[in-house]
CSV table of C-alpha atoms in Angstrom, one decimal:
chain,number,residue,atom,x,y,z
A,1,LEU,CA,5.6,-31.3,-11.2
A,2,PHE,CA,7.4,-28.4,-9.6
A,3,ASN,CA,4.3,-26.4,-8.8
A,4,ASN,CA,3.1,-26.4,-5.1
A,5,GLY,CA,-0.5,-26.2,-6.2
A,6,ILE,CA,-3.3,-24.3,-4.7
A,7,THR,CA,-4.5,-24.2,-1.0
A,8,MET,CA,-8.0,-23.1,-0.4
A,9,LEU,CA,-10.4,-22.8,2.6
A,10,SER,CA,-14.1,-23.6,2.4
A,11,GLU,CA,-17.1,-23.7,4.6
A,12,GLY,CA,-18.3,-26.9,3.1
A,13,THR,CA,-17.0,-29.5,0.7
A,14,ASN,CA,-19.1,-32.2,-1.0
A,15,PHE,CA,-17.5,-35.1,-2.9
A,16,ASN,CA,-19.6,-37.1,-5.4
A,17,GLU,CA,-18.4,-40.1,-7.4
A,18,ARG,CA,-21.7,-40.7,-9.1
A,19,VAL,CA,-21.4,-38.4,-12.1
A,20,GLY,CA,-22.0,-41.1,-14.7
A,21,VAL,CA,-18.4,-40.9,-16.1
A,22,LYS,CA,-15.8,-43.5,-15.3
A,23,ASP,CA,-12.8,-42.4,-13.2
A,24,GLN,CA,-14.3,-39.0,-12.7
A,25,ALA,CA,-16.0,-37.3,-9.7
A,26,GLN,CA,-17.3,-33.9,-8.7
A,27,VAL,CA,-16.3,-31.7,-5.8
A,28,VAL,CA,-18.6,-28.9,-4.8
A,29,VAL,CA,-17.0,-26.2,-2.6
A,30,THR,CA,-18.9,-23.7,-0.6
A,31,ASN,CA,-17.5,-20.1,-0.1
A,32,PRO,CA,-13.9,-20.9,-1.2
A,33,GLN,CA,-11.0,-18.7,-0.4
A,34,ILE,CA,-7.6,-19.2,-2.0
A,35,ILE,CA,-4.8,-18.6,0.6
A,36,ASN,CA,-1.9,-19.9,-1.4
A,37,GLY,CA,-1.4,-20.4,-5.1
A,38,GLY,CA,-3.3,-17.3,-6.2
A,39,GLN,CA,-0.9,-16.6,-9.0
A,40,THR,CA,-1.4,-20.1,-10.3
A,41,ALA,CA,-5.2,-19.9,-10.1
A,42,TYR,CA,-5.1,-16.5,-11.9
A,43,THR,CA,-2.8,-17.7,-14.7
A,44,LEU,CA,-5.1,-20.8,-15.2
A,45,SER,CA,-8.2,-18.6,-15.3
A,46,ARG,CA,-6.6,-16.4,-18.0
A,47,ILE,CA,-5.6,-19.4,-20.1
A,48,TYR,CA,-9.1,-20.8,-19.7
A,49,GLU,CA,-10.7,-17.5,-20.8
A,50,GLN,CA,-8.5,-17.4,-23.9
A,51,SER,CA,-9.4,-21.0,-24.8
A,52,ILE,CA,-13.1,-20.2,-24.5
A,53,LYS,CA,-12.7,-17.2,-26.9
A,54,GLY,CA,-10.8,-19.4,-29.3
A,55,ALA,CA,-7.5,-17.5,-29.0
A,56,ILE,CA,-5.7,-20.7,-28.1
A,57,PRO,CA,-6.6,-24.4,-28.7
A,58,SER,CA,-9.3,-25.8,-26.5
A,59,ASN,CA,-7.3,-28.9,-25.7
A,60,ILE,CA,-4.6,-26.8,-23.9
A,61,PHE,CA,-5.6,-28.4,-20.5
A,62,ASP,CA,-5.6,-32.0,-21.8
A,63,ASN,CA,-3.5,-34.4,-19.6
A,64,LYS,CA,-2.6,-31.6,-17.2
A,65,GLU,CA,-3.4,-31.5,-13.5
A,66,VAL,CA,-2.8,-29.1,-10.6
A,67,LEU,CA,-2.7,-30.2,-7.0
A,68,ILE,CA,-5.4,-28.6,-4.8
A,69,LYS,CA,-5.6,-28.8,-1.0
A,70,ILE,CA,-9.0,-27.9,0.4
A,71,ILE,CA,-9.3,-27.2,4.1
A,72,THR,CA,-12.9,-27.2,5.2
A,73,PHE,CA,-14.4,-25.5,8.3
A,74,ASN,CA,-17.7,-26.7,9.7
A,75,ILE,CA,-19.1,-23.3,10.4
A,76,GLU,CA,-21.9,-23.1,13.1
A,77,PRO,CA,-24.0,-19.9,13.7
A,78,ASN,CA,-22.6,-19.5,17.2
A,79,ASP,CA,-18.9,-20.1,16.4
A,80,ASP,CA,-16.4,-17.5,17.4
A,81,LYS,CA,-15.6,-15.5,14.2
A,82,ALA,CA,-12.4,-14.0,15.7
A,83,GLN,CA,-11.0,-17.5,16.3
A,84,GLN,CA,-11.8,-18.5,12.8
A,85,LEU,CA,-10.0,-15.5,11.4
A,86,SER,CA,-7.1,-16.1,13.6
A,87,LEU,CA,-6.8,-19.7,12.4
A,88,ILE,CA,-7.1,-18.6,8.8
A,89,GLU,CA,-4.3,-16.2,9.3
A,90,ASP,CA,-2.1,-18.9,10.9
A,91,ILE,CA,-2.8,-21.4,8.1
A,92,SER,CA,-2.1,-18.7,5.4
A,93,LYS,CA,1.2,-17.8,7.0
A,94,ALA,CA,2.2,-21.5,7.4
A,95,THR,CA,1.4,-22.4,3.8
A,96,ASN,CA,3.0,-19.3,2.4
A,97,GLN,CA,6.2,-19.9,4.3
A,98,GLN,CA,6.8,-23.0,2.2
A,99,THR,CA,7.7,-20.9,-0.8
A,100,PRO,CA,9.3,-17.5,-1.2
A,101,VAL,CA,6.6,-14.9,-0.4
A,102,ASP,CA,7.2,-11.2,0.3
A,103,GLU,CA,6.2,-9.7,3.6
A,104,ALA,CA,3.3,-7.7,2.1
A,105,ASP,CA,1.7,-10.8,0.6
A,106,ARG,CA,2.2,-12.8,3.8
A,107,ARG,CA,0.2,-10.1,5.8
A,108,SER,CA,-2.6,-9.9,3.2
A,109,ASN,CA,-5.0,-12.1,5.1
A,110,ASP,CA,-4.4,-10.3,8.5
A,111,LYS,CA,-7.7,-9.3,10.1
A,112,ILE,CA,-6.9,-5.6,10.2
A,113,GLN,CA,-6.3,-5.5,6.4
A,114,ILE,CA,-9.6,-7.2,5.7
A,115,GLU,CA,-11.4,-4.7,7.9
A,116,ILE,CA,-9.6,-1.7,6.3
A,117,GLN,CA,-10.4,-3.0,2.8
A,118,LYS,CA,-14.1,-3.2,3.8
A,119,GLU,CA,-14.2,0.2,5.5
A,120,LEU,CA,-12.5,2.0,2.5
A,121,PHE,CA,-14.9,0.5,0.1
A,122,ASP,CA,-18.1,0.8,2.1
A,123,ASN,CA,-17.5,4.4,3.2
A,124,HIS,CA,-15.4,5.9,0.3
A,125,GLY,CA,-15.8,3.6,-2.7
A,126,PHE,CA,-12.0,2.8,-3.0
A,127,TYR,CA,-10.5,-0.6,-3.5
A,128,TYR,CA,-7.6,-1.3,-1.1
A,129,GLU,CA,-5.4,-3.9,-2.8
A,130,ARG,CA,-4.3,-6.0,0.1
A,131,LYS,CA,-3.4,-8.9,-2.3
A,132,ARG,CA,-1.3,-8.2,-5.3
A,133,GLY,CA,-3.3,-8.1,-8.5
A,134,GLU,CA,-6.7,-9.0,-6.9
A,135,PHE,CA,-8.5,-6.3,-8.9
A,136,ALA,CA,-6.6,-6.9,-12.2
A,137,ASP,CA,-9.6,-8.4,-13.9
A,138,GLY,CA,-11.8,-5.5,-12.9
A,139,ILE,CA,-9.2,-3.0,-14.4
A,140,ARG,CA,-8.7,-5.1,-17.5
A,141,GLU,CA,-12.5,-5.4,-18.2
A,142,LYS,CA,-12.8,-1.6,-17.3
A,143,TYR,CA,-15.5,-1.9,-14.6
A,144,ILE,CA,-13.0,-0.6,-12.1
A,145,SER,CA,-10.9,2.4,-12.7
A,146,ARG,CA,-7.2,2.2,-11.8
A,147,SER,CA,-7.6,5.5,-9.9
A,148,GLN,CA,-9.9,3.7,-7.5
A,149,ILE,CA,-7.2,1.3,-6.5
A,150,VAL,CA,-5.3,2.0,-3.2
A,151,ASP,CA,-1.7,0.7,-3.3
A,152,ARG,CA,-1.0,-1.1,-0.1
A,153,ASP,CA,2.7,0.1,0.2
A,154,THR,CA,1.7,3.7,-0.3
A,155,PHE,CA,-1.2,3.3,2.1
A,156,LEU,CA,1.0,1.9,4.9
A,157,ARG,CA,3.5,4.7,4.4
A,158,LEU,CA,0.7,7.2,4.8
A,159,CYS,CA,-0.4,5.4,8.0
A,160,MET,CA,3.2,6.0,9.3
A,161,ALA,CA,2.9,9.6,8.3
A,162,CYS,CA,-0.3,9.9,10.3
A,163,ASP,CA,1.8,8.6,13.3
A,164,PHE,CA,4.2,11.5,12.5
A,165,ARG,CA,6.9,9.3,11.2
A,166,PRO,CA,7.4,10.7,7.6
A,167,ALA,CA,11.1,10.0,7.5
A,168,SER,CA,10.5,6.3,8.2
A,169,ALA,CA,7.6,6.3,5.7
A,170,ARG,CA,9.9,7.4,2.9
A,171,ARG,CA,13.0,5.5,4.0
A,172,ASN,CA,11.8,2.0,4.7
A,173,SER,CA,11.6,-0.7,2.0
A,174,SER,CA,8.4,-2.7,1.5
A,175,ALA,CA,9.9,-5.7,3.3
A,176,VAL,CA,10.6,-3.5,6.4
A,177,LEU,CA,7.2,-1.8,6.2
A,178,PHE,CA,5.4,-5.1,6.3
A,179,ARG,CA,7.7,-6.8,8.8
A,180,LYS,CA,5.5,-8.0,11.6
A,181,ASP,CA,6.8,-5.6,14.3
A,182,ASN,CA,6.5,-2.6,12.1
A,183,PHE,CA,3.2,-3.6,10.5
A,184,SER,CA,1.5,-4.3,13.9
A,185,ARG,CA,2.8,-1.0,15.3
A,186,THR,CA,1.5,1.0,12.3
A,187,LEU,CA,-1.7,-0.7,11.4
A,188,SER,CA,-3.6,-1.7,14.5
A,189,ASP,CA,-6.9,0.3,14.7
A,190,LYS,CA,-9.6,0.1,12.0
A,191,ASN,CA,-11.3,3.1,13.6
A,192,ARG,CA,-8.5,5.3,12.1
A,193,VAL,CA,-9.5,4.5,8.6
A,194,HIS,CA,-11.2,7.9,8.2
A,195,GLU,CA,-7.9,9.6,9.2
A,196,TYR,CA,-5.9,7.4,6.9
A,197,PHE,CA,-8.3,8.2,4.0
A,198,PHE,CA,-7.8,11.9,4.6
A,199,ALA,CA,-4.1,11.4,4.4
A,200,TYR,CA,-4.5,9.4,1.2
A,201,ARG,CA,-6.6,12.1,-0.5
A,202,CYS,CA,-4.0,14.6,0.6
A,203,TYR,CA,-1.3,12.5,-1.1
A,204,LEU,CA,-3.4,12.3,-4.3
A,205,LEU,CA,-3.8,16.1,-4.3
A,206,LEU,CA,0.0,16.5,-3.9
A,207,ASN,CA,0.4,14.2,-7.0
A,208,GLU,CA,-2.0,16.4,-8.9
A,209,ILE,CA,-0.1,19.6,-8.0
A,210,GLU,CA,3.2,17.9,-9.0
A,211,ARG,CA,1.7,17.1,-12.5
A,212,GLN,CA,1.1,20.8,-13.1
A,213,PHE,CA,4.9,21.3,-13.2
A,214,THR,CA,5.8,18.4,-15.5
A,215,LYS,CA,6.1,20.6,-18.6
A,216,GLU,CA,8.1,23.3,-16.8
A,217,SER,CA,11.7,22.3,-17.5
A,218,ASN,CA,13.1,25.2,-15.5
A,219,ASN,CA,10.9,24.4,-12.5
A,220,PRO,CA,10.6,20.6,-12.1
A,221,TYR,CA,8.5,19.5,-9.1
A,222,GLY,CA,7.6,23.1,-8.5
A,223,VAL,CA,10.9,23.7,-6.6
A,224,VAL,CA,10.7,27.4,-7.1
A,225,ASN,CA,7.2,27.5,-5.5
A,226,TYR,CA,7.4,24.8,-2.8
A,227,GLY,CA,11.1,23.7,-2.4
A,228,GLN,CA,11.5,19.9,-2.3
A,229,ALA,CA,8.0,19.3,-0.9
A,230,LEU,CA,6.6,17.6,-4.0
A,231,ARG,CA,9.9,15.7,-4.9
A,232,TYR,CA,11.0,14.3,-1.5
A,233,GLY,CA,8.6,15.7,1.1
A,234,LYS,CA,5.2,14.3,0.3
A,235,TYR,CA,4.9,12.2,3.4
A,236,ALA,CA,6.2,15.1,5.5
A,237,VAL,CA,3.5,17.4,4.0
A,238,VAL,CA,0.9,14.7,4.7
A,239,ALA,CA,2.1,14.3,8.3
A,240,VAL,CA,1.7,18.1,8.9
A,241,CYS,CA,-1.7,18.3,7.2
A,242,ASN,CA,-3.0,15.3,9.2
A,243,SER,CA,-1.8,16.9,12.5
A,244,LEU,CA,-3.2,20.3,11.7
A,245,SER,CA,-6.7,19.1,10.6
A,246,GLU,CA,-9.0,18.5,13.5
A,247,ASN,CA,-12.1,17.0,11.8
A,248,LYS,CA,-10.4,15.5,8.7
A,249,ALA,CA,-13.1,17.1,6.5
A,250,LEU,CA,-12.2,16.6,2.8
A,251,GLU,CA,-13.9,19.8,1.9
A,252,SER,CA,-11.1,21.8,3.5
A,253,LEU,CA,-8.3,19.6,2.2
A,254,GLU,CA,-7.2,21.8,-0.7
A,255,GLN,CA,-7.1,25.0,1.4
A,256,LEU,CA,-5.0,23.2,4.1
A,257,VAL,CA,-2.5,21.7,1.6
A,258,GLU,CA,-2.0,25.1,0.0
A,259,LEU,CA,-1.4,26.7,3.4
A,260,ILE,CA,1.2,24.1,4.3
A,261,LEU,CA,2.9,24.3,0.9
A,262,SER,CA,3.1,28.1,1.0
A,263,ASN,CA,5.2,27.7,4.1
A,264,TRP,CA,7.5,25.0,2.9
A,265,LEU,CA,10.3,27.2,1.5
A,266,LYS,CA,10.5,28.8,5.0
A,267,PHE,CA,10.6,25.4,6.6
A,268,GLU,CA,13.5,24.2,4.4
A,269,SER,CA,15.4,27.5,5.1
A,270,TYR,CA,14.9,26.8,8.8
A,271,ALA,CA,16.0,23.2,8.4
A,272,VAL,CA,19.2,24.2,6.5
A,273,SER,CA,20.1,26.7,9.3
A,274,LEU,CA,20.0,24.1,12.1
A,275,PRO,CA,23.4,22.8,13.4
A,276,THR,CA,21.7,19.4,13.9
A,277,ASN,CA,21.4,19.1,10.1
A,278,SER,CA,25.1,19.6,9.3
A,279,ALA,CA,25.3,16.1,8.0
A,280,TYR,CA,22.8,17.0,5.2
A,281,PHE,CA,23.4,20.8,4.6
A,282,ARG,CA,26.9,22.2,4.5
A,283,ILE,CA,28.3,25.6,3.7
A,284,TYR,CA,31.9,25.8,2.5
A,285,ILE,CA,34.4,28.1,0.7
A,286,ASP,CA,35.2,27.1,-2.8
A,287,PRO,CA,39.1,27.0,-3.0
A,288,ASP,CA,39.1,28.3,-6.6
A,289,THR,CA,36.6,31.1,-6.4
A,290,GLU,CA,36.8,31.7,-2.6
A,291,GLU,CA,33.0,32.1,-2.7
A,292,LYS,CA,30.5,30.5,-0.3
A,293,GLN,CA,28.9,27.3,-1.6
A,294,LYS,CA,26.0,25.2,-0.3
A,295,GLU,CA,25.9,21.5,-0.4
A,296,LEU,CA,22.3,20.5,0.1
A,297,ASN,CA,21.5,16.8,0.5
A,298,TYR,CA,17.7,16.9,0.5
A,299,PRO,CA,17.2,13.2,-0.3
A,300,GLY,CA,19.2,12.3,2.7
A,301,TYR,CA,17.4,14.8,4.9
A,302,TYR,CA,13.9,13.6,4.1
A,303,ASN,CA,15.1,10.1,4.9
A,304,GLY,CA,17.0,11.2,8.0
A,305,ARG,CA,16.8,11.2,11.8
A,306,THR,CA,16.1,14.9,12.3
A,307,LEU,CA,13.1,15.5,9.9
A,308,ASP,CA,10.3,14.5,12.2
A,309,GLU,CA,11.4,16.7,15.1
A,310,ASP,CA,12.2,19.6,12.8
A,311,LEU,CA,8.6,19.5,11.3
A,312,ALA,CA,7.1,19.4,14.8
A,313,LYS,CA,9.2,22.4,16.0
A,314,PHE,CA,8.6,24.5,12.9
A,315,PHE,CA,4.9,23.9,12.4
A,316,PHE,CA,3.7,23.5,16.0
């Protein structure tokens, strides 16, 4: 009674009352697409699967109903596909605004996200998760590896890093990232997918390097080797790598990342020395020992207003 039901689009809907059973009918839907109520549909499908396997009683669905609203488009060969997609986006946003939905889910049917999902799979074999949990069945049944899934929050942050805005990429919450003005500014050109994928592979490589230091209790995150690059500065490293790579060839990725990381301690020393970073890095005299002490606020710096410009000045 409290469920808003399921809203789906279709290219054709056929209703037939002549099924030989009293008070029952059949609805045949062509090319359905759920635009609201996906969690409801997924939950019902899992319960149905369990009932088929005998894990729960088969009468679990008896005397239970879920409201379904079907919106049907009469698709003609010469119809404007762009107009159809635009209308679908508008309907999706309107139906999702009736219940609390986060910004990322609200943007999941935007044309640019559909195009990027297709490009990433067709050209690189990765699954961009524009809708939460849309590949959960594939992972659960083990025909999709979790390592093939591209998290949408991380991907959008990397897109911001490609625009040389690593501080914003790290600082902004998911709600801010997917807010219409930020989202439209960051993700607007599907032709940059190759560049974005280069940034994503760079990010994965940094995660691999970070894992090498997990057992080194005296050197977490490889601080001795690379400063705070792997702990707070991944989006900053990606931004520099993306700007320095001309052809985005994945073959040269490891060499490029190693080159940037080898200079990161020098970069952080440079950043600490700048008067413009006094809000993050402070040298003071300890009143008890009368020795110089450093107060280094790296988390604040990598979120802060000076990072982007410091990277540009140091590396370029």
